[in-house]
CSV table of C-alpha atoms (C1' of nucleotides) in Angstrom, one decimal:
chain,number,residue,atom,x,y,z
A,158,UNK,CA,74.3,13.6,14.1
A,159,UNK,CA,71.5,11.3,14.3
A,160,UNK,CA,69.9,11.9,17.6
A,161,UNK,CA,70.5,8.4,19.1
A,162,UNK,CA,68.1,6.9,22.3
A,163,UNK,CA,71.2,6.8,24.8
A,164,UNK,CA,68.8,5.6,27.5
A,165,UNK,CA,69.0,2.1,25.8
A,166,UNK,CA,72.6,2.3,26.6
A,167,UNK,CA,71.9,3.0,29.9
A,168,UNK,CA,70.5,0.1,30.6
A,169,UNK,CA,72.4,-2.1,28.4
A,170,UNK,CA,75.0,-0.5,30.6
A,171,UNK,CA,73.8,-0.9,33.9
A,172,UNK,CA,72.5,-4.8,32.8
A,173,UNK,CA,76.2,-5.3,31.3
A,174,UNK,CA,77.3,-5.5,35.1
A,175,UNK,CA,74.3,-7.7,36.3
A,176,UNK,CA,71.2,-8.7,35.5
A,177,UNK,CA,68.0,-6.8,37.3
A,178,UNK,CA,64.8,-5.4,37.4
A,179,UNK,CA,63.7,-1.7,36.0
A,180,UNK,CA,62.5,-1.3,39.6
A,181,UNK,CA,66.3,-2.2,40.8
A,182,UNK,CA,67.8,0.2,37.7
A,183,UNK,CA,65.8,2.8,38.9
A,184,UNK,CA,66.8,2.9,42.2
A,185,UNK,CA,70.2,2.4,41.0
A,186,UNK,CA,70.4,5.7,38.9
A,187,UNK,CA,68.6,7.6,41.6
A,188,UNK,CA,71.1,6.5,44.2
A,189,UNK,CA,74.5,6.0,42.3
A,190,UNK,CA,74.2,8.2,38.8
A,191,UNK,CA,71.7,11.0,39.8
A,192,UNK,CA,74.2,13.7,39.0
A,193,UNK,CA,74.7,12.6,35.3
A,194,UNK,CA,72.1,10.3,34.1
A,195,UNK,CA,68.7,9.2,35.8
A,196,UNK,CA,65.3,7.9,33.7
A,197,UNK,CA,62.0,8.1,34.4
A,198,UNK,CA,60.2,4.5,35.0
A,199,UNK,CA,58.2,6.1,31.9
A,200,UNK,CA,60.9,5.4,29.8
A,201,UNK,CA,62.5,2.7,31.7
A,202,UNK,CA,59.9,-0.1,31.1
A,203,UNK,CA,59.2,0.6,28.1
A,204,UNK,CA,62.6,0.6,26.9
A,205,UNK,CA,63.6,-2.9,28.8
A,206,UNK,CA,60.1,-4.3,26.2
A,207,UNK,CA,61.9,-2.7,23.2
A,208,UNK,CA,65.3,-4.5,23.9
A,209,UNK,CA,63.7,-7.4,24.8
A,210,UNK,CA,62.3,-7.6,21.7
A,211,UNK,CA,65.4,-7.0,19.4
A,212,UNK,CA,67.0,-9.6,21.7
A,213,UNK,CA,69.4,-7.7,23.3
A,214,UNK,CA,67.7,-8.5,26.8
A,215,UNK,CA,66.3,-11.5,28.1
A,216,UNK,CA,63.8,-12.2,31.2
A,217,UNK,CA,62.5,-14.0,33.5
A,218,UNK,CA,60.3,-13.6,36.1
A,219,UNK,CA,62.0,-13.9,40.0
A,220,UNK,CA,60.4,-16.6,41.7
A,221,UNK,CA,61.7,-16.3,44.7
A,222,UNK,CA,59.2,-12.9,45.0
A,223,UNK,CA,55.9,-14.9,45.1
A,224,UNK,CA,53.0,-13.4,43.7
A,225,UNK,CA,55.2,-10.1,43.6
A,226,UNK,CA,56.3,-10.1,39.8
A,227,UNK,CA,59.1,-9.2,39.5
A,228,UNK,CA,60.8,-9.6,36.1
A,229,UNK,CA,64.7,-9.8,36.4
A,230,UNK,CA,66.5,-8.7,32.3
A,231,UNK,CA,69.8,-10.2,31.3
A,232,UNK,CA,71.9,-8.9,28.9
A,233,UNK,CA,72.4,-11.3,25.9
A,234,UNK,CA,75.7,-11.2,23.6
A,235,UNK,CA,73.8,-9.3,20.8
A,236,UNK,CA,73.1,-6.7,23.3
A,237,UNK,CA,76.6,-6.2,24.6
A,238,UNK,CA,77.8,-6.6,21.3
A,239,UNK,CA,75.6,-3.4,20.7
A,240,UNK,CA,76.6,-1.8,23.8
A,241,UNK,CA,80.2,-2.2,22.6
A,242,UNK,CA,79.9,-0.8,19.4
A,243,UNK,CA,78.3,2.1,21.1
A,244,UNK,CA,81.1,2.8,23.4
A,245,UNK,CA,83.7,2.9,20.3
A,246,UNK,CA,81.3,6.2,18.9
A,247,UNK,CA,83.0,9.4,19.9
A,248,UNK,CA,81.1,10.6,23.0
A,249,UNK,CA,78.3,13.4,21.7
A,250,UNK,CA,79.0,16.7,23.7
A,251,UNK,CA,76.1,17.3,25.4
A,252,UNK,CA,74.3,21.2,25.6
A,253,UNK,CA,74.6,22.5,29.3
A,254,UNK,CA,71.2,24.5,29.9
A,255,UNK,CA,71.4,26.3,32.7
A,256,UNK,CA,68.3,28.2,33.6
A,257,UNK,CA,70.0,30.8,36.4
A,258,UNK,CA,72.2,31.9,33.8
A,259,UNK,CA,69.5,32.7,31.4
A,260,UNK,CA,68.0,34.5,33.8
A,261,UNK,CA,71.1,36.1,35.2
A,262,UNK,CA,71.9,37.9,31.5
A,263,UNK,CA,68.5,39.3,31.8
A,264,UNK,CA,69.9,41.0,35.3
A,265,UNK,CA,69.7,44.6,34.0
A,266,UNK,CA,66.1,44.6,34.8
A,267,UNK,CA,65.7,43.3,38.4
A,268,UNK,CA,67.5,44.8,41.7
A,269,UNK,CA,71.0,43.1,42.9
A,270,UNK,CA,69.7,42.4,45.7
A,271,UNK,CA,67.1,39.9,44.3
A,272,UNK,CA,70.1,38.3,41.9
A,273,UNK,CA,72.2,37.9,45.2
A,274,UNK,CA,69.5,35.9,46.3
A,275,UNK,CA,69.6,33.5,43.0
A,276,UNK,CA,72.9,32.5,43.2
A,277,UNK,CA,72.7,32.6,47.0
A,278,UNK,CA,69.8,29.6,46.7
A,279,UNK,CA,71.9,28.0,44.0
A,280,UNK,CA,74.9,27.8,46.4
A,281,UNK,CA,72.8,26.2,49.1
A,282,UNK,CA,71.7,23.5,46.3
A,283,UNK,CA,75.6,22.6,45.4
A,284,UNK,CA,76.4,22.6,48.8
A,285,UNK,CA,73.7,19.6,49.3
A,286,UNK,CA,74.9,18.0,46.2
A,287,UNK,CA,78.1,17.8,47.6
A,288,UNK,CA,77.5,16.6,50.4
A,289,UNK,CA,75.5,13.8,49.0
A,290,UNK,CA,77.9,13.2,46.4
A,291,UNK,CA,80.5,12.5,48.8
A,292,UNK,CA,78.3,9.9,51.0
A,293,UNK,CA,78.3,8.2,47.7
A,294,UNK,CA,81.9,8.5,46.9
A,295,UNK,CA,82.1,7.1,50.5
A,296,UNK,CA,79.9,4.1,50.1
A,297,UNK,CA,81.7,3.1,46.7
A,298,UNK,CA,85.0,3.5,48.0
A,299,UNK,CA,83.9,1.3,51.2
A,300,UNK,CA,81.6,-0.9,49.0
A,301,UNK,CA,82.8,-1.6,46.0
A,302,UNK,CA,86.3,-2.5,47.1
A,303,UNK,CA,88.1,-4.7,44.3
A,304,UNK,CA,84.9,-4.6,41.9
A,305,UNK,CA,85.6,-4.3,38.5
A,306,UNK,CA,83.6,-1.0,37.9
A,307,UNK,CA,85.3,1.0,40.5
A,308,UNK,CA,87.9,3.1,39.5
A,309,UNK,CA,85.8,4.1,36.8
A,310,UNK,CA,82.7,5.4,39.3
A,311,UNK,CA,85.4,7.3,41.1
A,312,UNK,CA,86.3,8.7,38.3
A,313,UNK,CA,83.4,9.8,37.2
A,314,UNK,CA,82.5,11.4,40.6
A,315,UNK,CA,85.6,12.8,40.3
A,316,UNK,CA,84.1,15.1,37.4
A,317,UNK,CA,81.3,16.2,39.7
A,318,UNK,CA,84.1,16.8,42.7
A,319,UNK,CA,85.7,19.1,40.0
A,320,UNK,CA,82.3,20.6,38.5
A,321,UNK,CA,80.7,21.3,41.8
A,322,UNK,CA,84.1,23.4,43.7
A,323,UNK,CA,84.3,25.3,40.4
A,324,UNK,CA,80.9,26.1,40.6
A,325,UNK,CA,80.8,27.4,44.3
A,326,UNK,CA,83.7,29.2,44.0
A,327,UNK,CA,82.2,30.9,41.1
A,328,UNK,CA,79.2,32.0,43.1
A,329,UNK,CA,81.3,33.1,46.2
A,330,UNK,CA,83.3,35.4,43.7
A,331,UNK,CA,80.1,36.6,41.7
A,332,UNK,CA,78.2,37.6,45.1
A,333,UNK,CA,81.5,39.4,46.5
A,334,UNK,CA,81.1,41.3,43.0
A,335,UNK,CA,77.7,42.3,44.0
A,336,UNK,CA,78.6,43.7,46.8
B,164,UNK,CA,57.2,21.2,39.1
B,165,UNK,CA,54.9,21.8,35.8
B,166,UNK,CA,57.5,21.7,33.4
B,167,UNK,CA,57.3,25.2,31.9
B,168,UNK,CA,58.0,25.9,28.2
B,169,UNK,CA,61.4,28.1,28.8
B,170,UNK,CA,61.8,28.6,25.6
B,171,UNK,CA,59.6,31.5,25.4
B,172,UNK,CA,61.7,33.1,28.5
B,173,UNK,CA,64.9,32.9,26.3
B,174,UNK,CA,62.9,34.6,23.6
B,175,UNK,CA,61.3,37.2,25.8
B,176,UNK,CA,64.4,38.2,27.3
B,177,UNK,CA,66.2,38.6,24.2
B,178,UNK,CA,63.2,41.1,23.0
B,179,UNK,CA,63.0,43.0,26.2
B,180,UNK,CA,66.6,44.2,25.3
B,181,UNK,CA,65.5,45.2,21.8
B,182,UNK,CA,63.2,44.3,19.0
B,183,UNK,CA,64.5,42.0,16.5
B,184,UNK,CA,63.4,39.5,14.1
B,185,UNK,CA,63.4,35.5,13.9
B,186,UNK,CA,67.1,35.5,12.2
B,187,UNK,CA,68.5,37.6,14.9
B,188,UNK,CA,67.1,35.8,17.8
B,189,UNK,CA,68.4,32.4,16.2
B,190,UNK,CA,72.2,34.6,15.0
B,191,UNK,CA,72.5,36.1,18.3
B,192,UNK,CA,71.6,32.8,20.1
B,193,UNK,CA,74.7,31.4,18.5
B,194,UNK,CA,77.2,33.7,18.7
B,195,UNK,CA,76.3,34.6,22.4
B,196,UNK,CA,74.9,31.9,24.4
B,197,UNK,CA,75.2,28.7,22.4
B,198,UNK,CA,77.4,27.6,25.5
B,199,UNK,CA,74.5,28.1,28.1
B,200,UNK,CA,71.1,28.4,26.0
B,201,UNK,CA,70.4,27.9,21.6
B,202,UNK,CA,67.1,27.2,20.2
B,203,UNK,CA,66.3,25.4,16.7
B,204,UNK,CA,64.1,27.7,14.0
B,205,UNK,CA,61.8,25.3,14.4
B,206,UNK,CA,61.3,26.3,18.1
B,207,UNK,CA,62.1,29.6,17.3
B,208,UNK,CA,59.2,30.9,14.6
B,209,UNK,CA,56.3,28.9,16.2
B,210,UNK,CA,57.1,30.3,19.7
B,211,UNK,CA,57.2,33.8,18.5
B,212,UNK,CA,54.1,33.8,16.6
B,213,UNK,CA,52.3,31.8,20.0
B,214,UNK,CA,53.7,35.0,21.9
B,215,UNK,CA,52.1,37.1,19.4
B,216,UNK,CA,49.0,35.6,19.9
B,217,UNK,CA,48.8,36.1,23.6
B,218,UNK,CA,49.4,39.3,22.9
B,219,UNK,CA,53.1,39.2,24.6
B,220,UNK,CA,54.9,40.4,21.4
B,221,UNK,CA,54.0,42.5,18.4
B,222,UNK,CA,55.3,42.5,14.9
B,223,UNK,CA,55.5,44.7,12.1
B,224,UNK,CA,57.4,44.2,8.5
B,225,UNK,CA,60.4,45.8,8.0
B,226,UNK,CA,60.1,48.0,5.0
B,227,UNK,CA,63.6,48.8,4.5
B,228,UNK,CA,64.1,45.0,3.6
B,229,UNK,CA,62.1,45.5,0.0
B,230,UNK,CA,60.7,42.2,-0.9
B,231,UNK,CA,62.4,40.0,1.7
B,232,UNK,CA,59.9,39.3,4.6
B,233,UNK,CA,61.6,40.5,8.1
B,234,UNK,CA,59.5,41.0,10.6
B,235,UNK,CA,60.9,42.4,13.7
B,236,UNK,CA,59.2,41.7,17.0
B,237,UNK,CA,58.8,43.8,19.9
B,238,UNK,CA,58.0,43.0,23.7
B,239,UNK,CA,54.3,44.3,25.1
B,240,UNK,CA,53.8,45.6,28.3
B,241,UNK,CA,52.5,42.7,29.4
B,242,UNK,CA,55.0,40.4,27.9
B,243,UNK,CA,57.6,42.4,29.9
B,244,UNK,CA,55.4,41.2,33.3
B,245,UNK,CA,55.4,38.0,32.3
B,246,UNK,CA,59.0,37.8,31.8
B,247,UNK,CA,59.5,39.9,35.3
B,248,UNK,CA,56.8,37.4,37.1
B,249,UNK,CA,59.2,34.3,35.4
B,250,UNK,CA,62.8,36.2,37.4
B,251,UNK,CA,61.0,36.3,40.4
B,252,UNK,CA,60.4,32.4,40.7
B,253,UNK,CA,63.2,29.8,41.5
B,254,UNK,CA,65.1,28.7,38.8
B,255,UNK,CA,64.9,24.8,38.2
B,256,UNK,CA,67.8,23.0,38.4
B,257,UNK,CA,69.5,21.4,35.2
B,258,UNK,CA,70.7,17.9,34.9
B,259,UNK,CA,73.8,17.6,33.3
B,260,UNK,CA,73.7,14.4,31.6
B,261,UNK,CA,77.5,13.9,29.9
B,262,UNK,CA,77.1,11.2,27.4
B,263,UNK,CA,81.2,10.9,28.3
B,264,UNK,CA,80.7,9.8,31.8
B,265,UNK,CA,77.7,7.5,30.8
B,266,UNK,CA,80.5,5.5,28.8
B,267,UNK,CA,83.2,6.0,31.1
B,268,UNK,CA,81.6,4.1,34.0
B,269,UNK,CA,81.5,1.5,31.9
B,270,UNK,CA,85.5,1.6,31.6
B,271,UNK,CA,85.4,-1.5,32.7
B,272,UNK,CA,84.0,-3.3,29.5
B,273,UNK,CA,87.2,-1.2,27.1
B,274,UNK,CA,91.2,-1.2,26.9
B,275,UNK,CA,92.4,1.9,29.4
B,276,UNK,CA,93.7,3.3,25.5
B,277,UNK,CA,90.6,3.6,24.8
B,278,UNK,CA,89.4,5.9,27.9
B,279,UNK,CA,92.6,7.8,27.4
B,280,UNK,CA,91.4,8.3,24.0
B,281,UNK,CA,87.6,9.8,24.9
B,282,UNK,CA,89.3,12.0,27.3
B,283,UNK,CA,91.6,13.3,25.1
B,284,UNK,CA,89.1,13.9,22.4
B,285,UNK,CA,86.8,15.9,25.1
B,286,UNK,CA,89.8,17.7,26.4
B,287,UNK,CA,90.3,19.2,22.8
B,288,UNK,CA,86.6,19.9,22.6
B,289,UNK,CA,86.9,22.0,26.0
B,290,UNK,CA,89.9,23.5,25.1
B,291,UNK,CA,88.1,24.9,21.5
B,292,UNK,CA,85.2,26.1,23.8
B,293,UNK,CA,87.7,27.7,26.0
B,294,UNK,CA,89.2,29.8,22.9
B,295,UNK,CA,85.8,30.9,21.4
B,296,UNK,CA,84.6,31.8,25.1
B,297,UNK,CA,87.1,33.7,25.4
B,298,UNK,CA,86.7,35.6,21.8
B,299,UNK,CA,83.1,36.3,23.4
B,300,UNK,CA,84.3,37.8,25.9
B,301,UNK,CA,86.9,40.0,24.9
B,302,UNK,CA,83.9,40.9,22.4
B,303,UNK,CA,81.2,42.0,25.1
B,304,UNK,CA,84.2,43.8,26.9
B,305,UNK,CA,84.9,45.9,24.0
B,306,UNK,CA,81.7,46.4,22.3
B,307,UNK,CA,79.2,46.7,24.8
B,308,UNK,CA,80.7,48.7,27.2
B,309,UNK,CA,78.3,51.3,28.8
B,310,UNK,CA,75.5,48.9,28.4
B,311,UNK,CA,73.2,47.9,31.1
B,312,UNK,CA,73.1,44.2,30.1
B,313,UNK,CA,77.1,44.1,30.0
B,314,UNK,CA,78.3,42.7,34.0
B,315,UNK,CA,75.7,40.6,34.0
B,316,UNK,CA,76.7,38.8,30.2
B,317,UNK,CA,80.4,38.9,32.0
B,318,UNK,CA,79.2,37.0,35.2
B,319,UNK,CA,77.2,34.4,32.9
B,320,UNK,CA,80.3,33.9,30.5
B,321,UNK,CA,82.4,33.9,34.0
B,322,UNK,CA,80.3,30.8,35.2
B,323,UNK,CA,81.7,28.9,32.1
B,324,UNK,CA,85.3,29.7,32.4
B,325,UNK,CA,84.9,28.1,36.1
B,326,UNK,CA,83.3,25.5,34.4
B,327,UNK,CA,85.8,24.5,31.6
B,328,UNK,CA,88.9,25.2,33.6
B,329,UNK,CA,87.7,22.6,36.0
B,330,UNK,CA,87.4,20.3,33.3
B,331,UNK,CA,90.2,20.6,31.6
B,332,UNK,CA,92.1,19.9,34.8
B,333,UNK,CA,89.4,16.8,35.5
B,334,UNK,CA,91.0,15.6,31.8
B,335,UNK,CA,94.6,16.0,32.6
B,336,UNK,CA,94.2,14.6,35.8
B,337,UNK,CA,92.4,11.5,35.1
B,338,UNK,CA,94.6,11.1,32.0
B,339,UNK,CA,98.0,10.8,34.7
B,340,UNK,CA,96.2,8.7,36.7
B,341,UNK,CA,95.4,5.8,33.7
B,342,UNK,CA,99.2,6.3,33.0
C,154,DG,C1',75.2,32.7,-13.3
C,155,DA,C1',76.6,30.5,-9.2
C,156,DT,C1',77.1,30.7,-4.5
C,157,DC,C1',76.6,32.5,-0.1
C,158,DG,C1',74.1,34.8,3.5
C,159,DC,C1',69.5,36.6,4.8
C,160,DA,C1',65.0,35.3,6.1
C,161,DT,C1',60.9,32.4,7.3
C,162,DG,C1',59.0,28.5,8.0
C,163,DT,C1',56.9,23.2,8.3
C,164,DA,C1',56.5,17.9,8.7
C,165,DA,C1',57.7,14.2,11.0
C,166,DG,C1',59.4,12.1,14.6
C,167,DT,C1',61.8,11.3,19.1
C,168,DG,C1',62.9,11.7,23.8
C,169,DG,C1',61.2,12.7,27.8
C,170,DT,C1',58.3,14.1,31.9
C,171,DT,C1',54.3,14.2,35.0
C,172,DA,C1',50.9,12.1,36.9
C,173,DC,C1',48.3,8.4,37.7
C,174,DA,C1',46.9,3.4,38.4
C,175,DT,C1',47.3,-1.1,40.4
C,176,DG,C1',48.5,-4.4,43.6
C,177,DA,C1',51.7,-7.2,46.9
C,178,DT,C1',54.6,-7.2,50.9
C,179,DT,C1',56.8,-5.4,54.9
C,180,DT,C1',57.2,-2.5,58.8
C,181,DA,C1',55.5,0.7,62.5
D,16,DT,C1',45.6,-1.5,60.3
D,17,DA,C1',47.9,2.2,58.3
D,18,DA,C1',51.8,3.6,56.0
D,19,DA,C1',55.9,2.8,53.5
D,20,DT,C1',58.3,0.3,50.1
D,21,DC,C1',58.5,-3.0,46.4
D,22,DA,C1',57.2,-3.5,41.7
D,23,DT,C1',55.3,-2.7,37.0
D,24,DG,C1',53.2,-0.1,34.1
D,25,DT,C1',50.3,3.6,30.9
D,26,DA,C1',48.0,8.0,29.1
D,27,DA,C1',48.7,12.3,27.9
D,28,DC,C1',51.3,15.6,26.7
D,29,DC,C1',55.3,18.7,25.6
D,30,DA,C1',59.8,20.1,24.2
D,31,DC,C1',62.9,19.8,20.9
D,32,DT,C1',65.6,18.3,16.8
D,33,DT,C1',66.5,17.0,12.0
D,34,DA,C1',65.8,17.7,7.7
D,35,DC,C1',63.8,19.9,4.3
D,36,DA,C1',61.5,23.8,1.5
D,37,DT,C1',61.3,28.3,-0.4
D,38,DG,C1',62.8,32.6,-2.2
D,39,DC,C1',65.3,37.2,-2.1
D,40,DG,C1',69.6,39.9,-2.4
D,41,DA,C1',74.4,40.6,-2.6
D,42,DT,C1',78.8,39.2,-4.0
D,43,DC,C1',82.3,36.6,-6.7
DNA sequence: GATCGCATGTAAGTGGTTACATGATTTA
DNA sequence: TAAATCATGTAACCACTTACATGCGATC
């Protein structure tokens, strides 16, 4: 329906477990969520202000960092109360768009041999996203031992375990039909 | 890199299969690629009349219509080459961001009931796309056969099938294990 | 004569990215 | 001392959606 901002529930989220910096929630996406949710520091800064003023952050600035500023947000109860509310909304399916299948429908008009070489590339990319996703899977399985959040991270990755096979195996089987 | 409007791809590629007009771009989009690809009108008109003026489409009225305005557009000679220069670079790839596993990594914060409950709700949501995908298909089987376009539409609506069948058994399978 | 499908469109706003700017601190 | 990393931020721009507006034509 209403097209709600759900990157201020990904930083509530993230700020529901601790309290950090946007520098320490971006480089906690890019490591840890990069397959199903990442933010520009664009909208990451701006977003942390926004909260902060409707009091569902707080912050303070980390001494210990010297003359480095930098500003550590805590979540407050309004804001988890939010966050809350949030997470008792039905989920919003979300629109997959994939560009190599836009382009593969339009196949007709360029040789097999160049298509083979689409999916090929796309292959080699899934191949490095598992990889990496299992070096994460790894670390959070080592790491995160007995922390709260755990069985719900592997879960997750479990999607992307699921997501990525299906997806090789489909272009193994669509470049033996090209053949 | 630049982020380039794709938009205009979807559109070109529709018309370098045959002309058509605004409405059948935006009734095609949804019977045959809302899974993968669906534009609003109001991405829809402005983008064809740009094309137009960069002399990648042309338009004419259709008369047969009487009073009601339909104007079909048709694909230039040098709209085609832009669309053939466009297959012939990389395709970027997508991020999938899943509003479901945003919340679900935040498990932690809701009763296990709860999680089951999302799941379930996005199980029946796959298994609805699973049924229409499949009336799509058995559709392109039957009526497009003999058409140039028609193992390529098969190998796009193939991807998906991978896609939801995986899952559906990522739902039931994270379902047994909160049990 | 009401309703539904055909058909085209716009205003207003949001969500988001890229690219850049600035400066401190740590490491090679 | 140069380069990498830590850290925060903004300007400019674009893609895209929602919601609305308008009117014809066919069907019930």
């Amino acid at each position: 329906m209403a097209r709600t901002n759900k990157s201020q529930y990904a930083l509530l989220g993230l700020l529901s477990k601790s309290p950090m910096s946007g520098y320490d929630i971006k480089s906690l996406m890019q490591k840890m969520s990069q397959f199903y949710w990442s933010e520009s520091n664009a909208q990451i800064y701006p977003t942390l202000k926004k909260l902060e003023n409707e009091e569902m952050l707080t912050s303070s600035l980390d001494q210990s960092s010297g003359k480095r500023e930098k500003r550590i947000y805590s979540i407050t109860p309004q804001g988890k109360a939010k966050l809350m509310k949030w997470l008792k909304e039905p989920a919003e399916p979300s629109v997959y768009r994939e560009e190599l299948l836009l382009k593969l429908n339009l196949g007709q008009h360029v040789p097999d041999s160049e298509i083979k070489q689409w999916i090929q590339d796309h292959l080699i990319g899934l191949q490095a996203k598992q990889i990496t996703l299992n070096a994460i899977i790894k670390h959070v399985q080592e790491d995160h031992e007995g922390r709260p959040d755990q069985p719900y991270l592997l879960m997750t990755y479990d999607f992307y375990i699921h997501q990525i096979n299906a997806n090789i195996r489909w272009c193994r089987e669509s470049l033996e039909k090209l053949n």
